[in-house]
Amino acid sequence: MYNKDKTQNINSIGFFDSGVGGLSVLARFRKILPQENIIYFGDTLHLPYGNKTKEELIGYAKNILNFFKEKQVKAVVIACNTSSAQAYDTIKNLYQFPIYPIIQSCANVIANSGVKKVGVFATEATVKSGKYKEELTRNNPLIEVKEMASKNWVGIVEGVGDNIEEARKNIKFEIKEMLSFNPDKIILGCTHYPYLMNEFIKYAPQNLFIDPAEIFVDFIKNDLEKRNLLNNSDGGKEEFYVTSSPEDFVKNAKIFYDLKKLPHLYK
Ligand code: DGL
């Protein structure tokens, strides 16, 4: 079971994602908890997570959590919907620190926000898991959910895959298909998607989209507070690790994070 001692408040919080996506969460986190020490891990070698199997995703998550354990983190934020959908249930009891998965931490607030029909854009692996539908309807059985796997939107953000221009053109048709369901809100169910907001608003109003990051960060803050784990002393240090291409990471991060130096390459 989880044991808290005094030294843990200044220990870092680990954040992870397949790449720069989780920075859309970290950027919001920084606004409300600037004094926390952070270690961010972008698993760029295995990007995109969206086309990986459950077994692969569990393996990646365990490796990253073991790395965070060695770093003696006080908590871990899964700033990745795909990993939350496919790996969280398997790994959640394997570590002594609290682990926060994005989907499960936000579903209650979204499901009870007065929406009746909710669209979800997410990766193939997230949609395959049905996790959004499961979590939203568990919190509100009357809600109707349409989940759509978007085609290589992560590739557009990270500059990977050979059909990037085609994927960009396809956004229009994917949004139109979603709009035909007539949703009250559309959840951006992948932390990379807020990077594409300027594309989305060409086809639908911005207030139709929910970026769960804000709800997620509030949830984490409240839970850390409850556990008496917030860092009230000086802090705000940041360390970044990636598993490949540190230069690309800095370049792709720009919209949400201006990294002053190259991340460490983790091997
Ligand atoms: N940003 C991640 C998510 O929220 C993973 C995207 C990917 O690598 O396919 O699902």
PDB file of N, CA and C in Angstrom, residues 89-164:
ATOM      1  N   ASP A  89      -5.395  -0.510 -16.415  1.00  0.00           N
ATOM      2  CA  ASP A  89      -6.035  -1.541 -15.585  1.00  0.00           C
ATOM      3  C   ASP A  89      -5.042  -2.617 -15.142  1.00  0.00           C
ATOM      4  N   THR A  90      -4.087  -2.930 -16.003  1.00  0.00           N
ATOM      5  CA  THR A  90      -3.113  -3.983 -15.695  1.00  0.00           C
ATOM      6  C   THR A  90      -2.028  -3.500 -14.736  1.00  0.00           C
ATOM      7  N   ILE A  91      -1.640  -2.225 -14.856  1.00  0.00           N
ATOM      8  CA  ILE A  91      -0.473  -1.776 -14.068  1.00  0.00           C
ATOM      9  C   ILE A  91      -0.845  -1.010 -12.793  1.00  0.00           C
ATOM     10  N   LYS A  92      -2.138  -0.697 -12.641  1.00  0.00           N
ATOM     11  CA  LYS A  92      -2.520   0.261 -11.585  1.00  0.00           C
ATOM     12  C   LYS A  92      -2.131  -0.149 -10.158  1.00  0.00           C
ATOM     13  N   ASN A  93      -2.044  -1.468  -9.890  1.00  0.00           N
ATOM     14  CA  ASN A  93      -1.714  -1.870  -8.518  1.00  0.00           C
ATOM     15  C   ASN A  93      -0.271  -2.334  -8.342  1.00  0.00           C
ATOM     16  N   LEU A  94       0.559  -2.107  -9.339  1.00  0.00           N
ATOM     17  CA  LEU A  94       1.925  -2.639  -9.283  1.00  0.00           C
ATOM     18  C   LEU A  94       2.923  -1.687  -8.616  1.00  0.00           C
ATOM     19  N   TYR A  95       2.493  -0.466  -8.333  1.00  0.00           N
ATOM     20  CA  TYR A  95       3.435   0.539  -7.817  1.00  0.00           C
ATOM     21  C   TYR A  95       2.896   1.168  -6.547  1.00  0.00           C
ATOM     22  N   GLN A  96       3.804   1.761  -5.768  1.00  0.00           N
ATOM     23  CA  GLN A  96       3.368   2.302  -4.476  1.00  0.00           C
ATOM     24  C   GLN A  96       2.888   3.737  -4.556  1.00  0.00           C
ATOM     25  N   PHE A  97       3.180   4.404  -5.668  1.00  0.00           N
ATOM     26  CA  PHE A  97       2.764   5.804  -5.809  1.00  0.00           C
ATOM     27  C   PHE A  97       1.421   5.860  -6.554  1.00  0.00           C
ATOM     28  N   PRO A  98       0.655   6.946  -6.350  1.00  0.00           N
ATOM     29  CA  PRO A  98      -0.605   7.075  -7.103  1.00  0.00           C
ATOM     30  C   PRO A  98      -0.343   7.265  -8.597  1.00  0.00           C
ATOM     31  N   ILE A  99      -1.194   6.667  -9.417  1.00  0.00           N
ATOM     32  CA  ILE A  99      -1.081   6.781 -10.882  1.00  0.00           C
ATOM     33  C   ILE A  99      -2.392   7.362 -11.396  1.00  0.00           C
ATOM     34  N   TYR A 100      -2.308   8.445 -12.189  1.00  0.00           N
ATOM     35  CA  TYR A 100      -3.513   9.109 -12.684  1.00  0.00           C
ATOM     36  C   TYR A 100      -3.694   8.880 -14.182  1.00  0.00           C
ATOM     37  N   PRO A 101      -4.733   8.134 -14.597  1.00  0.00           N
ATOM     38  CA  PRO A 101      -5.007   7.928 -16.018  1.00  0.00           C
ATOM     39  C   PRO A 101      -5.980   8.993 -16.522  1.00  0.00           C
ATOM     40  N   ILE A 102      -5.749   9.524 -17.707  1.00  0.00           N
ATOM     41  CA  ILE A 102      -6.549  10.673 -18.154  1.00  0.00           C
ATOM     42  C   ILE A 102      -8.030  10.336 -18.349  1.00  0.00           C
ATOM     43  N   ILE A 103      -8.346   9.238 -19.005  1.00  0.00           N
ATOM     44  CA  ILE A 103      -9.759   8.960 -19.330  1.00  0.00           C
ATOM     45  C   ILE A 103     -10.578   8.755 -18.050  1.00  0.00           C
ATOM     46  N   GLN A 104     -10.102   7.847 -17.210  1.00  0.00           N
ATOM     47  CA  GLN A 104     -10.836   7.491 -15.998  1.00  0.00           C
ATOM     48  C   GLN A 104     -10.936   8.663 -15.019  1.00  0.00           C
ATOM     49  N   SER A 105      -9.976   9.590 -15.066  1.00  0.00           N
ATOM     50  CA  SER A 105      -9.997  10.725 -14.129  1.00  0.00           C
ATOM     51  C   SER A 105     -10.962  11.825 -14.561  1.00  0.00           C
ATOM     52  N   CYS A 106     -11.325  11.850 -15.856  1.00  0.00           N
ATOM     53  CA  CYS A 106     -12.150  12.958 -16.377  1.00  0.00           C
ATOM     54  C   CYS A 106     -13.596  12.560 -16.676  1.00  0.00           C
ATOM     55  N   ALA A 107     -13.851  11.269 -16.827  1.00  0.00           N
ATOM     56  CA  ALA A 107     -15.152  10.809 -17.331  1.00  0.00           C
ATOM     57  C   ALA A 107     -16.330  11.289 -16.478  1.00  0.00           C
ATOM     58  N   ASN A 108     -16.165  11.257 -15.165  1.00  0.00           N
ATOM     59  CA  ASN A 108     -17.259  11.619 -14.270  1.00  0.00           C
ATOM     60  C   ASN A 108     -17.707  13.067 -14.496  1.00  0.00           C
ATOM     61  N   VAL A 109     -16.736  13.977 -14.564  1.00  0.00           N
ATOM     62  CA  VAL A 109     -17.058  15.401 -14.747  1.00  0.00           C
ATOM     63  C   VAL A 109     -17.726  15.627 -16.109  1.00  0.00           C
ATOM     64  N   ILE A 110     -17.188  15.024 -17.156  1.00  0.00           N
ATOM     65  CA  ILE A 110     -17.757  15.230 -18.494  1.00  0.00           C
ATOM     66  C   ILE A 110     -19.165  14.616 -18.573  1.00  0.00           C
ATOM     67  N   ALA A 111     -19.312  13.418 -18.048  1.00  0.00           N
ATOM     68  CA  ALA A 111     -20.599  12.707 -18.143  1.00  0.00           C
ATOM     69  C   ALA A 111     -21.708  13.452 -17.403  1.00  0.00           C
ATOM     70  N   ASN A 112     -21.331  14.213 -16.383  1.00  0.00           N
ATOM     71  CA  ASN A 112     -22.351  14.923 -15.599  1.00  0.00           C
ATOM     72  C   ASN A 112     -22.341  16.430 -15.839  1.00  0.00           C
ATOM     73  N   SER A 113     -21.907  16.824 -17.026  1.00  0.00           N
ATOM     74  CA  SER A 113     -21.854  18.255 -17.336  1.00  0.00           C
ATOM     75  C   SER A 113     -23.078  18.711 -18.137  1.00  0.00           C
ATOM     76  N   GLY A 114     -24.090  17.851 -18.214  1.00  0.00           N
ATOM     77  CA  GLY A 114     -25.328  18.233 -18.896  1.00  0.00           C
ATOM     78  C   GLY A 114     -25.372  17.820 -20.363  1.00  0.00           C
ATOM     79  N   VAL A 115     -24.372  17.100 -20.825  1.00  0.00           N
ATOM     80  CA  VAL A 115     -24.356  16.664 -22.229  1.00  0.00           C
ATOM     81  C   VAL A 115     -25.148  15.369 -22.398  1.00  0.00           C
ATOM     82  N   LYS A 116     -25.805  15.264 -23.569  1.00  0.00           N
ATOM     83  CA  LYS A 116     -26.582  14.040 -23.824  1.00  0.00           C
ATOM     84  C   LYS A 116     -25.918  13.182 -24.896  1.00  0.00           C
ATOM     85  N   LYS A 117     -25.362  13.875 -25.907  1.00  0.00           N
ATOM     86  CA  LYS A 117     -24.685  13.160 -26.989  1.00  0.00           C
ATOM     87  C   LYS A 117     -23.240  13.629 -27.066  1.00  0.00           C
ATOM     88  N   VAL A 118     -22.333  12.684 -26.928  1.00  0.00           N
ATOM     89  CA  VAL A 118     -20.919  13.055 -26.886  1.00  0.00           C
ATOM     90  C   VAL A 118     -20.143  12.314 -27.981  1.00  0.00           C
ATOM     91  N   GLY A 119     -19.388  13.067 -28.776  1.00  0.00           N
ATOM     92  CA  GLY A 119     -18.487  12.464 -29.749  1.00  0.00           C
ATOM     93  C   GLY A 119     -17.096  12.352 -29.150  1.00  0.00           C
ATOM     94  N   VAL A 120     -16.357  11.340 -29.568  1.00  0.00           N
ATOM     95  CA  VAL A 120     -14.981  11.191 -29.100  1.00  0.00           C
ATOM     96  C   VAL A 120     -14.076  10.915 -30.302  1.00  0.00           C
ATOM     97  N   PHE A 121     -13.087  11.758 -30.503  1.00  0.00           N
ATOM     98  CA  PHE A 121     -12.030  11.442 -31.453  1.00  0.00           C
ATOM     99  C   PHE A 121     -10.863  10.891 -30.649  1.00  0.00           C
ATOM    100  N   ALA A 122     -10.338   9.736 -31.063  1.00  0.00           N
ATOM    101  CA  ALA A 122      -9.222   9.143 -30.326  1.00  0.00           C
ATOM    102  C   ALA A 122      -8.411   8.264 -31.266  1.00  0.00           C
ATOM    103  N   THR A 123      -7.361   7.647 -30.739  1.00  0.00           N
ATOM    104  CA  THR A 123      -6.554   6.749 -31.575  1.00  0.00           C
ATOM    105  C   THR A 123      -7.301   5.426 -31.761  1.00  0.00           C
ATOM    106  N   GLU A 124      -6.803   4.658 -32.728  1.00  0.00           N
ATOM    107  CA  GLU A 124      -7.413   3.361 -33.017  1.00  0.00           C
ATOM    108  C   GLU A 124      -7.463   2.467 -31.762  1.00  0.00           C
ATOM    109  N   ALA A 125      -6.342   2.417 -31.030  1.00  0.00           N
ATOM    110  CA  ALA A 125      -6.276   1.546 -29.850  1.00  0.00           C
ATOM    111  C   ALA A 125      -7.228   2.023 -28.746  1.00  0.00           C
ATOM    112  N   THR A 126      -7.400   3.326 -28.611  1.00  0.00           N
ATOM    113  CA  THR A 126      -8.333   3.841 -27.592  1.00  0.00           C
ATOM    114  C   THR A 126      -9.765   3.489 -27.979  1.00  0.00           C
ATOM    115  N   VAL A 127     -10.096   3.697 -29.253  1.00  0.00           N
ATOM    116  CA  VAL A 127     -11.461   3.390 -29.706  1.00  0.00           C
ATOM    117  C   VAL A 127     -11.725   1.884 -29.579  1.00  0.00           C
ATOM    118  N   LYS A 128     -10.730   1.085 -29.941  1.00  0.00           N
ATOM    119  CA  LYS A 128     -10.886  -0.371 -29.841  1.00  0.00           C
ATOM    120  C   LYS A 128     -11.201  -0.799 -28.403  1.00  0.00           C
ATOM    121  N   SER A 129     -10.625  -0.109 -27.426  1.00  0.00           N
ATOM    122  CA  SER A 129     -10.845  -0.475 -26.017  1.00  0.00           C
ATOM    123  C   SER A 129     -12.263  -0.132 -25.558  1.00  0.00           C
ATOM    124  N   GLY A 130     -12.904   0.824 -26.218  1.00  0.00           N
ATOM    125  CA  GLY A 130     -14.239   1.260 -25.798  1.00  0.00           C
ATOM    126  C   GLY A 130     -14.231   1.962 -24.447  1.00  0.00           C
ATOM    127  N   LYS A 131     -13.059   2.397 -23.987  1.00  0.00           N
ATOM    128  CA  LYS A 131     -12.923   2.934 -22.626  1.00  0.00           C
ATOM    129  C   LYS A 131     -13.735   4.211 -22.407  1.00  0.00           C
ATOM    130  N   TYR A 132     -13.738   5.101 -23.387  1.00  0.00           N
ATOM    131  CA  TYR A 132     -14.508   6.339 -23.202  1.00  0.00           C
ATOM    132  C   TYR A 132     -15.989   6.031 -23.009  1.00  0.00           C
ATOM    133  N   LYS A 133     -16.519   5.199 -23.908  1.00  0.00           N
ATOM    134  CA  LYS A 133     -17.938   4.849 -23.815  1.00  0.00           C
ATOM    135  C   LYS A 133     -18.230   4.188 -22.461  1.00  0.00           C
ATOM    136  N   GLU A 134     -17.378   3.254 -22.093  1.00  0.00           N
ATOM    137  CA  GLU A 134     -17.559   2.528 -20.833  1.00  0.00           C
ATOM    138  C   GLU A 134     -17.566   3.486 -19.637  1.00  0.00           C
ATOM    139  N   GLU A 135     -16.596   4.366 -19.588  1.00  0.00           N
ATOM    140  CA  GLU A 135     -16.472   5.268 -18.440  1.00  0.00           C
ATOM    141  C   GLU A 135     -17.574   6.336 -18.417  1.00  0.00           C
ATOM    142  N   LEU A 136     -17.924   6.866 -19.609  1.00  0.00           N
ATOM    143  CA  LEU A 136     -18.961   7.911 -19.652  1.00  0.00           C
ATOM    144  C   LEU A 136     -20.319   7.328 -19.284  1.00  0.00           C
ATOM    145  N   THR A 137     -20.647   6.160 -19.824  1.00  0.00           N
ATOM    146  CA  THR A 137     -21.979   5.594 -19.546  1.00  0.00           C
ATOM    147  C   THR A 137     -22.055   5.006 -18.125  1.00  0.00           C
ATOM    148  N   ARG A 138     -20.899   4.614 -17.578  1.00  0.00           N
ATOM    149  CA  ARG A 138     -20.896   4.142 -16.182  1.00  0.00           C
ATOM    150  C   ARG A 138     -21.255   5.309 -15.248  1.00  0.00           C
ATOM    151  N   ASN A 139     -20.796   6.498 -15.607  1.00  0.00           N
ATOM    152  CA  ASN A 139     -21.083   7.687 -14.791  1.00  0.00           C
ATOM    153  C   ASN A 139     -22.426   8.329 -15.113  1.00  0.00           C
ATOM    154  N   ASN A 140     -22.958   8.024 -16.307  1.00  0.00           N
ATOM    155  CA  ASN A 140     -24.262   8.557 -16.706  1.00  0.00           C
ATOM    156  C   ASN A 140     -24.843   7.644 -17.790  1.00  0.00           C
ATOM    157  N   PRO A 141     -25.689   6.689 -17.377  1.00  0.00           N
ATOM    158  CA  PRO A 141     -26.194   5.675 -18.317  1.00  0.00           C
ATOM    159  C   PRO A 141     -27.035   6.252 -19.456  1.00  0.00           C
ATOM    160  N   LEU A 142     -27.486   7.513 -19.326  1.00  0.00           N
ATOM    161  CA  LEU A 142     -28.350   8.077 -20.366  1.00  0.00           C
ATOM    162  C   LEU A 142     -27.569   8.699 -21.522  1.00  0.00           C
ATOM    163  N   ILE A 143     -26.280   8.775 -21.363  1.00  0.00           N
ATOM    164  CA  ILE A 143     -25.468   9.464 -22.357  1.00  0.00           C
ATOM    165  C   ILE A 143     -25.256   8.582 -23.599  1.00  0.00           C
ATOM    166  N   GLU A 144     -25.284   9.246 -24.772  1.00  0.00           N
ATOM    167  CA  GLU A 144     -25.030   8.536 -26.036  1.00  0.00           C
ATOM    168  C   GLU A 144     -23.629   8.907 -26.517  1.00  0.00           C
ATOM    169  N   VAL A 145     -22.849   7.916 -26.883  1.00  0.00           N
ATOM    170  CA  VAL A 145     -21.444   8.185 -27.229  1.00  0.00           C
ATOM    171  C   VAL A 145     -21.099   7.642 -28.614  1.00  0.00           C
ATOM    172  N   LYS A 146     -20.478   8.479 -29.428  1.00  0.00           N
ATOM    173  CA  LYS A 146     -19.952   7.995 -30.714  1.00  0.00           C
ATOM    174  C   LYS A 146     -18.432   8.175 -30.707  1.00  0.00           C
ATOM    175  N   GLU A 147     -17.714   7.048 -30.819  1.00  0.00           N
ATOM    176  CA  GLU A 147     -16.255   7.108 -30.823  1.00  0.00           C
ATOM    177  C   GLU A 147     -15.744   6.926 -32.250  1.00  0.00           C
ATOM    178  N   MET A 148     -14.813   7.771 -32.644  1.00  0.00           N
ATOM    179  CA  MET A 148     -14.221   7.652 -33.982  1.00  0.00           C
ATOM    180  C   MET A 148     -12.701   7.638 -33.900  1.00  0.00           C
ATOM    181  N   ALA A 149     -12.090   6.674 -34.592  1.00  0.00           N
ATOM    182  CA  ALA A 149     -10.619   6.639 -34.649  1.00  0.00           C
ATOM    183  C   ALA A 149     -10.164   7.575 -35.765  1.00  0.00           C
ATOM    184  N   SER A 150      -9.422   8.588 -35.417  1.00  0.00           N
ATOM    185  CA  SER A 150      -8.972   9.535 -36.444  1.00  0.00           C
ATOM    186  C   SER A 150      -7.723   8.993 -37.137  1.00  0.00           C
ATOM    187  N   LYS A 151      -7.610   9.357 -38.415  1.00  0.00           N
ATOM    188  CA  LYS A 151      -6.550   8.744 -39.228  1.00  0.00           C
ATOM    189  C   LYS A 151      -5.260   9.559 -39.223  1.00  0.00           C
ATOM    190  N   ASN A 152      -4.304   9.064 -38.478  1.00  0.00           N
ATOM    191  CA  ASN A 152      -2.953   9.650 -38.428  1.00  0.00           C
ATOM    192  C   ASN A 152      -2.877  11.126 -38.017  1.00  0.00           C
ATOM    193  N   TRP A 153      -3.782  11.558 -37.162  1.00  0.00           N
ATOM    194  CA  TRP A 153      -3.674  12.925 -36.639  1.00  0.00           C
ATOM    195  C   TRP A 153      -2.398  13.075 -35.805  1.00  0.00           C
ATOM    196  N   VAL A 154      -2.027  11.984 -35.101  1.00  0.00           N
ATOM    197  CA  VAL A 154      -0.793  12.027 -34.305  1.00  0.00           C
ATOM    198  C   VAL A 154       0.410  12.217 -35.232  1.00  0.00           C
ATOM    199  N   GLY A 155       0.349  11.551 -36.390  1.00  0.00           N
ATOM    200  CA  GLY A 155       1.421  11.687 -37.386  1.00  0.00           C
ATOM    201  C   GLY A 155       1.582  13.123 -37.858  1.00  0.00           C
ATOM    202  N   ILE A 156       0.479  13.843 -38.005  1.00  0.00           N
ATOM    203  CA  ILE A 156       0.562  15.245 -38.438  1.00  0.00           C
ATOM    204  C   ILE A 156       1.351  16.048 -37.394  1.00  0.00           C
ATOM    205  N   VAL A 157       1.035  15.805 -36.130  1.00  0.00           N
ATOM    206  CA  VAL A 157       1.673  16.571 -35.046  1.00  0.00           C
ATOM    207  C   VAL A 157       3.157  16.207 -34.901  1.00  0.00           C
ATOM    208  N   GLU A 158       3.455  14.909 -35.036  1.00  0.00           N
ATOM    209  CA  GLU A 158       4.831  14.446 -34.786  1.00  0.00           C
ATOM    210  C   GLU A 158       5.665  14.370 -36.062  1.00  0.00           C
ATOM    211  N   GLY A 159       5.023  14.602 -37.219  1.00  0.00           N
ATOM    212  CA  GLY A 159       5.766  14.504 -38.472  1.00  0.00           C
ATOM    213  C   GLY A 159       6.200  13.090 -38.801  1.00  0.00           C
ATOM    214  N   VAL A 160       5.357  12.098 -38.474  1.00  0.00           N
ATOM    215  CA  VAL A 160       5.687  10.705 -38.822  1.00  0.00           C
ATOM    216  C   VAL A 160       4.601  10.108 -39.720  1.00  0.00           C
ATOM    217  N   GLY A 161       4.968   9.075 -40.476  1.00  0.00           N
ATOM    218  CA  GLY A 161       4.012   8.443 -41.384  1.00  0.00           C
ATOM    219  C   GLY A 161       4.155   9.061 -42.765  1.00  0.00           C
ATOM    220  N   ASP A 162       3.727   8.339 -43.812  1.00  0.00           N
ATOM    221  CA  ASP A 162       3.972   8.858 -45.169  1.00  0.00           C
ATOM    222  C   ASP A 162       2.740   9.521 -45.785  1.00  0.00           C
ATOM    223  N   ASN A 163       1.675   9.673 -45.016  1.00  0.00           N
ATOM    224  CA  ASN A 163       0.458  10.259 -45.591  1.00  0.00           C
ATOM    225  C   ASN A 163       0.000  11.504 -44.823  1.00  0.00           C
ATOM    226  N   ILE A 164       0.960  12.295 -44.411  1.00  0.00           N
ATOM    227  CA  ILE A 164       0.635  13.446 -43.554  1.00  0.00           C
ATOM    228  C   ILE A 164      -0.291  14.451 -44.250  1.00  0.00           C
TER     229      ILE A 164
END
